[in-house]
Tab-separated table of C-alpha atoms in Angstrom:
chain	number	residue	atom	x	y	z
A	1	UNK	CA	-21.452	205.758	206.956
A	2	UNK	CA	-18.052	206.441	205.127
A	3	UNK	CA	-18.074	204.397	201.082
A	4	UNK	CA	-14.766	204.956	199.084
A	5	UNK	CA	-15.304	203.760	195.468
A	6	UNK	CA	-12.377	203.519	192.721
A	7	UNK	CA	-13.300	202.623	188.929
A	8	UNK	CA	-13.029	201.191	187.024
A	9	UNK	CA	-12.678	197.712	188.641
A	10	UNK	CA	-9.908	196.468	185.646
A	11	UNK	CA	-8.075	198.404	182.854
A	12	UNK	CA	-5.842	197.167	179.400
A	13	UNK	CA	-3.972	199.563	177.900
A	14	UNK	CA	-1.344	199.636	175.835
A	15	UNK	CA	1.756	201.302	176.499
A	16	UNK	CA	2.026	204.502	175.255
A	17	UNK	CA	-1.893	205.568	175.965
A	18	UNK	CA	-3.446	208.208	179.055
A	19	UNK	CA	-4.907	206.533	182.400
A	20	UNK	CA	-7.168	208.179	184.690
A	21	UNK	CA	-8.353	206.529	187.153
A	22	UNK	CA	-10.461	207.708	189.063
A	23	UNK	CA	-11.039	207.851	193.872
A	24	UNK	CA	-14.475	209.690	195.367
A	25	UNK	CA	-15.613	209.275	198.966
A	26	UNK	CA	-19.028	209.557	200.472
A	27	UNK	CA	-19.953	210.639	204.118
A	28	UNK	CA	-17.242	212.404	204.945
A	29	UNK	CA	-15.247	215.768	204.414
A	30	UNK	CA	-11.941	217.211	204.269
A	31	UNK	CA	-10.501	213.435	203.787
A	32	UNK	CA	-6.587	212.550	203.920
A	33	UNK	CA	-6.901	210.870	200.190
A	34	UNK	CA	-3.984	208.390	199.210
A	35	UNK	CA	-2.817	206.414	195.924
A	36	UNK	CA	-0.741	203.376	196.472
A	37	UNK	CA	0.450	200.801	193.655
A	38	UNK	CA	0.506	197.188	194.748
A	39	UNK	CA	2.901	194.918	192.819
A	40	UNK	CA	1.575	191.559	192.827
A	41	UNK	CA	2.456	189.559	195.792
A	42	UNK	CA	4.037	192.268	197.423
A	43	UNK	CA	3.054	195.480	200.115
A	44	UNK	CA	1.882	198.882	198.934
A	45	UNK	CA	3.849	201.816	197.371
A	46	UNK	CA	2.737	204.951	198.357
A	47	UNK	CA	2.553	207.199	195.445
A	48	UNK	CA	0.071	210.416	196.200
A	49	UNK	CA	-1.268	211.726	198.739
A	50	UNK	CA	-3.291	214.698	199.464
A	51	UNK	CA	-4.502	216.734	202.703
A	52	UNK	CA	-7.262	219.124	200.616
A	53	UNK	CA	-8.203	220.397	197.757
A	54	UNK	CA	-5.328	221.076	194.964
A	55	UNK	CA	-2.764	219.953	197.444
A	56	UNK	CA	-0.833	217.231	195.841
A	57	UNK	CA	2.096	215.273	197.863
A	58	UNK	CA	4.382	213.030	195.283
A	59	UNK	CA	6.289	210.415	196.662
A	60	UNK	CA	7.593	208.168	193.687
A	61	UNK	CA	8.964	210.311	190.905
A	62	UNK	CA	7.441	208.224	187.843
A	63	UNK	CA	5.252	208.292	185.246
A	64	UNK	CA	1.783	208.974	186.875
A	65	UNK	CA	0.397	212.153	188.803
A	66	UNK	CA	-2.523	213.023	191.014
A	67	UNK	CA	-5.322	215.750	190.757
A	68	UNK	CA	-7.848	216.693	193.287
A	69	UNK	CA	-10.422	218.810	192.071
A	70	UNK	CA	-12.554	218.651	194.580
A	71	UNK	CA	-12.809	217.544	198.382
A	72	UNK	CA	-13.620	213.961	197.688
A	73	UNK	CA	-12.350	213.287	194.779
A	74	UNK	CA	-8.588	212.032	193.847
A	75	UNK	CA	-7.798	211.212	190.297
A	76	UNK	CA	-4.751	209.289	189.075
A	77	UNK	CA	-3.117	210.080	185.498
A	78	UNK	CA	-0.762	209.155	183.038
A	79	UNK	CA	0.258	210.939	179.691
A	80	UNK	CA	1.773	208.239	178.589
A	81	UNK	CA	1.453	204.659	180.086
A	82	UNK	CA	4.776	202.445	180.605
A	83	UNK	CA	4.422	198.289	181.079
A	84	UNK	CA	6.379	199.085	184.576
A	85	UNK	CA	2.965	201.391	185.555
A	86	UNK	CA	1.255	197.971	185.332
A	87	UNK	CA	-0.300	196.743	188.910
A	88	UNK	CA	-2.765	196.963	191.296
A	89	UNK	CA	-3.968	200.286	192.522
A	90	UNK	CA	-5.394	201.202	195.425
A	91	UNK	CA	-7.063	204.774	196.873
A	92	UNK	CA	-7.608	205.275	200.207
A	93	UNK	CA	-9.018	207.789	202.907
A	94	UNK	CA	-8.412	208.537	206.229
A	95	UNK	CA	-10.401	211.177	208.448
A	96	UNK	CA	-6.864	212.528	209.568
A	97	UNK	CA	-3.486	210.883	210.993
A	98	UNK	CA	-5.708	207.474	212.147
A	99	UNK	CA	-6.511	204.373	210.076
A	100	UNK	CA	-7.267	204.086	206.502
A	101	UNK	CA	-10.270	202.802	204.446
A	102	UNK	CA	-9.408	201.068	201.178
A	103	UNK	CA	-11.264	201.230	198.048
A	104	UNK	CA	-12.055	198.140	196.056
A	105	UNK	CA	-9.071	198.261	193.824
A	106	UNK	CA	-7.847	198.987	190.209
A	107	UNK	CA	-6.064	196.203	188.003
A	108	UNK	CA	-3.938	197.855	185.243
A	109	UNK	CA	-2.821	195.838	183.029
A	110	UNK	CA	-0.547	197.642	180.030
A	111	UNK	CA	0.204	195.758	177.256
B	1	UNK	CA	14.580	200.951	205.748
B	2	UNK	CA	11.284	202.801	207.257
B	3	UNK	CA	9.029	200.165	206.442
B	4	UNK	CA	8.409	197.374	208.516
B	5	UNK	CA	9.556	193.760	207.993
B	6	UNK	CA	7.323	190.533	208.501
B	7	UNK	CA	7.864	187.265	209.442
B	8	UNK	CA	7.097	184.932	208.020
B	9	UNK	CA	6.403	185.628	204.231
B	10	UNK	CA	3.990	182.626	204.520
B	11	UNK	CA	2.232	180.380	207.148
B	12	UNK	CA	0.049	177.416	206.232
B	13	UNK	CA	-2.082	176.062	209.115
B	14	UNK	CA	-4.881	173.889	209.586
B	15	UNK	CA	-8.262	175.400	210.599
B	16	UNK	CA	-8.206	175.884	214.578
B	17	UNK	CA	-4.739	176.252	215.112
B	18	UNK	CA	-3.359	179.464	215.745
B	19	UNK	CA	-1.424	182.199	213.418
B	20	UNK	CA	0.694	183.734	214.668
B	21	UNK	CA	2.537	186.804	212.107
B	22	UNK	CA	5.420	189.036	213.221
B	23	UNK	CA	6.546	192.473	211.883
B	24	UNK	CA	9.692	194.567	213.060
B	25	UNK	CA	10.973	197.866	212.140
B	26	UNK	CA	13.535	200.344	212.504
B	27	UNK	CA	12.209	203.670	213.346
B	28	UNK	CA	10.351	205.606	215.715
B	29	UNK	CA	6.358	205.033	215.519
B	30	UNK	CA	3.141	206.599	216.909
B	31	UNK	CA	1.244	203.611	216.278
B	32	UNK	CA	1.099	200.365	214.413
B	33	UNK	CA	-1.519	198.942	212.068
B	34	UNK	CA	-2.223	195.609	210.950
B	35	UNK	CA	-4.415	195.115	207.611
B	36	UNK	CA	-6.171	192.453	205.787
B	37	UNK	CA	-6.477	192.158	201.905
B	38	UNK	CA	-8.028	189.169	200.819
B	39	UNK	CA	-6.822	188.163	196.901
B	40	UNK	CA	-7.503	190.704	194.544
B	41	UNK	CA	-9.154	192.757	196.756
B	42	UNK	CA	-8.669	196.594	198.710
B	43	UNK	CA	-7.030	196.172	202.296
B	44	UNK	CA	-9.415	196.066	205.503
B	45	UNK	CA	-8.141	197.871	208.856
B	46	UNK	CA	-8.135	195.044	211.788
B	47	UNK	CA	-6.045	196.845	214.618
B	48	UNK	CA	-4.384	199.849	215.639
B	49	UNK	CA	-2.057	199.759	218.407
B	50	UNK	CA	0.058	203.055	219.915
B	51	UNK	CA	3.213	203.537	220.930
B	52	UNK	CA	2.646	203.763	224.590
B	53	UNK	CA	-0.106	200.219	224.779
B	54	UNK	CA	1.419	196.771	224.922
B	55	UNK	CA	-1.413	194.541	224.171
B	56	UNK	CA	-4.863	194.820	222.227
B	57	UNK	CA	-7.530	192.936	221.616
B	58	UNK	CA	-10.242	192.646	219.239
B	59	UNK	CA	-12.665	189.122	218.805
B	60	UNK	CA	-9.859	186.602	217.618
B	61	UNK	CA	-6.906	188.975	217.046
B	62	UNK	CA	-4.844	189.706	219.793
B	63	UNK	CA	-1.528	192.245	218.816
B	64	UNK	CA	1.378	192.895	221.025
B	65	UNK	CA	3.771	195.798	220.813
B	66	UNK	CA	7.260	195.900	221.849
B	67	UNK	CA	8.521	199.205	221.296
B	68	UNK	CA	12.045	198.264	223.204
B	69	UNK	CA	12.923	195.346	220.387
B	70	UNK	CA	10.879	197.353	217.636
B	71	UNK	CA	8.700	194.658	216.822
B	72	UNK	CA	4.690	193.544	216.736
B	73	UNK	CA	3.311	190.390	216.561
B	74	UNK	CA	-0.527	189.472	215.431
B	75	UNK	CA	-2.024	186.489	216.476
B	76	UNK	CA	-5.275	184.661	215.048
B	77	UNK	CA	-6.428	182.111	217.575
B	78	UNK	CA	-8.785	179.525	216.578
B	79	UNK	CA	-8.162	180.479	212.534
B	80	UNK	CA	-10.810	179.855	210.349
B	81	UNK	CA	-10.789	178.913	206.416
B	82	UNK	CA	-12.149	182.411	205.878
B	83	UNK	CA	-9.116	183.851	207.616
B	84	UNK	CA	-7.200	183.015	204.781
B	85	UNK	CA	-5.373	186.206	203.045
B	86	UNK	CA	-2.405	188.521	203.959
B	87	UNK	CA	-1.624	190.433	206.286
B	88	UNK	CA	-0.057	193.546	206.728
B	89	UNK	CA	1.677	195.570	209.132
B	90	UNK	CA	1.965	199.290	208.412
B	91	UNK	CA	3.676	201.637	210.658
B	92	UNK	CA	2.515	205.094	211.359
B	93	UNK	CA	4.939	208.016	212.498
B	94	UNK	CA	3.722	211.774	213.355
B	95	UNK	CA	7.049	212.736	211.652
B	96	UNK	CA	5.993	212.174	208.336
B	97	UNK	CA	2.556	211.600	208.276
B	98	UNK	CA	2.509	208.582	206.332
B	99	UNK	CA	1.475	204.877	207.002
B	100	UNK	CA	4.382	202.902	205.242
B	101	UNK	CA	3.421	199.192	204.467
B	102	UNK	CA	5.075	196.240	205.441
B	103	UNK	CA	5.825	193.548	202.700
B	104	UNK	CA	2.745	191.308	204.138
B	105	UNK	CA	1.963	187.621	205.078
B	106	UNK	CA	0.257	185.128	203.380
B	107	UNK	CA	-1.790	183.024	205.307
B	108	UNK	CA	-3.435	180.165	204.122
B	109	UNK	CA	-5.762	178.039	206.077
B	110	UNK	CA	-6.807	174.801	205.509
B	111	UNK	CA	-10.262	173.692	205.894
């Protein structure tokens, strides 16, 4: 069966420093990989997503960007963080133009 | 706006009643998705409904689609405490490739 994991689980940084965060998925190949933000109490941005390897699709022109070095992987970065970037975010996969399958979340919190 | 809207922001209910959640939108769709994200936590797929079906089932949930008014509705019969969290819509077009999130509904459900 399919696992998508995200870590780490919760992040404080202050504004100013690098993120990465980090997306890999298990039993599967050649995922659709996505990055949403989730503002608290509200629905999900879409900010990245990606059809293979090295393919990158921005949505949001801000202050983060996306990497995918390899098939299941999806990485999420920031040179330097802003208090705005702060949120919930959430990677997800989907084996093509079907449903998606959330990982367990990232809480940024930038100080 | 592309992405869809839901009605209402919040229901409270007692446990065995029914919840009933509505989402419309504005543009064309191949399908329509309703998710589940319990507090703090990554979203869970419950449905998928296409363009061309009416009515689905699965267990409790039952979602209608009305593609003439542009509008969905998911129902919970029988809630349970545990069916407390929000709920989202997300709509799904072939045009862009993208599932775009609906602003969600809280549901809370009283034991």
């Amino acid at each position: 069966s399919q696992t998508i994991h995200q870590w780490p689980a919760t992040l404080v940084q202050p504004v100013g420093s690098p993120l990465s965060l980090e997306c890999t998925v298990e039993g599967t190949s050649n995922p659709n990989l996505y990055w949403y933000r989730q503002a608290a109490g509200r629905g999900l941005q879409l900010l990245f997503y990606s059809v293979g390897i090295g393919q990158i699709s921005s949505e949001v022109p801000q202050n983060l960007s996306a990497s995918r070095p390899q098939d299941r992987q999806f990485i999420l970065s920031s040179k330097k963080l802003l208090l705005s970037d702060s949120g919930f975010y959430l990677c997800a996969w989907s084996p093509g133009l079907k449903e998606q399958f959330f990982g367990p979340g990232t809480r940024l919190t930038v100080l | 706006s592309q992405q869809g809207e839901e009605d209402p922001q919040a229901l409270s209910i007692q446990e065995g009643e029914n919840a009933t959640m509505n989402c419309s939108y504005k543009t064309s769709i191949n399908n329509l998705q309703w998710y589940r994200q319990n507090s703090g936590r990554g979203l869970v797929h419950l449905i998928l409904i296409r363009s061309n079906e009416r009515e689905k089932h699965s267990g409790r949930l039952r979602v209608t689609l009305d593609t003439s008014k542009k509008s969905s509705s998911l129902l919970i019969t029988a809630s349970r405490a545990a069916d407390t969290a929000s709920y989202f819509c997300a709509l799904f077009s072939s045009n862009t490739g993208k599932l775009i999130f609906g602003q969600g509904t809280t549901l809370q459900v009283k034991p």
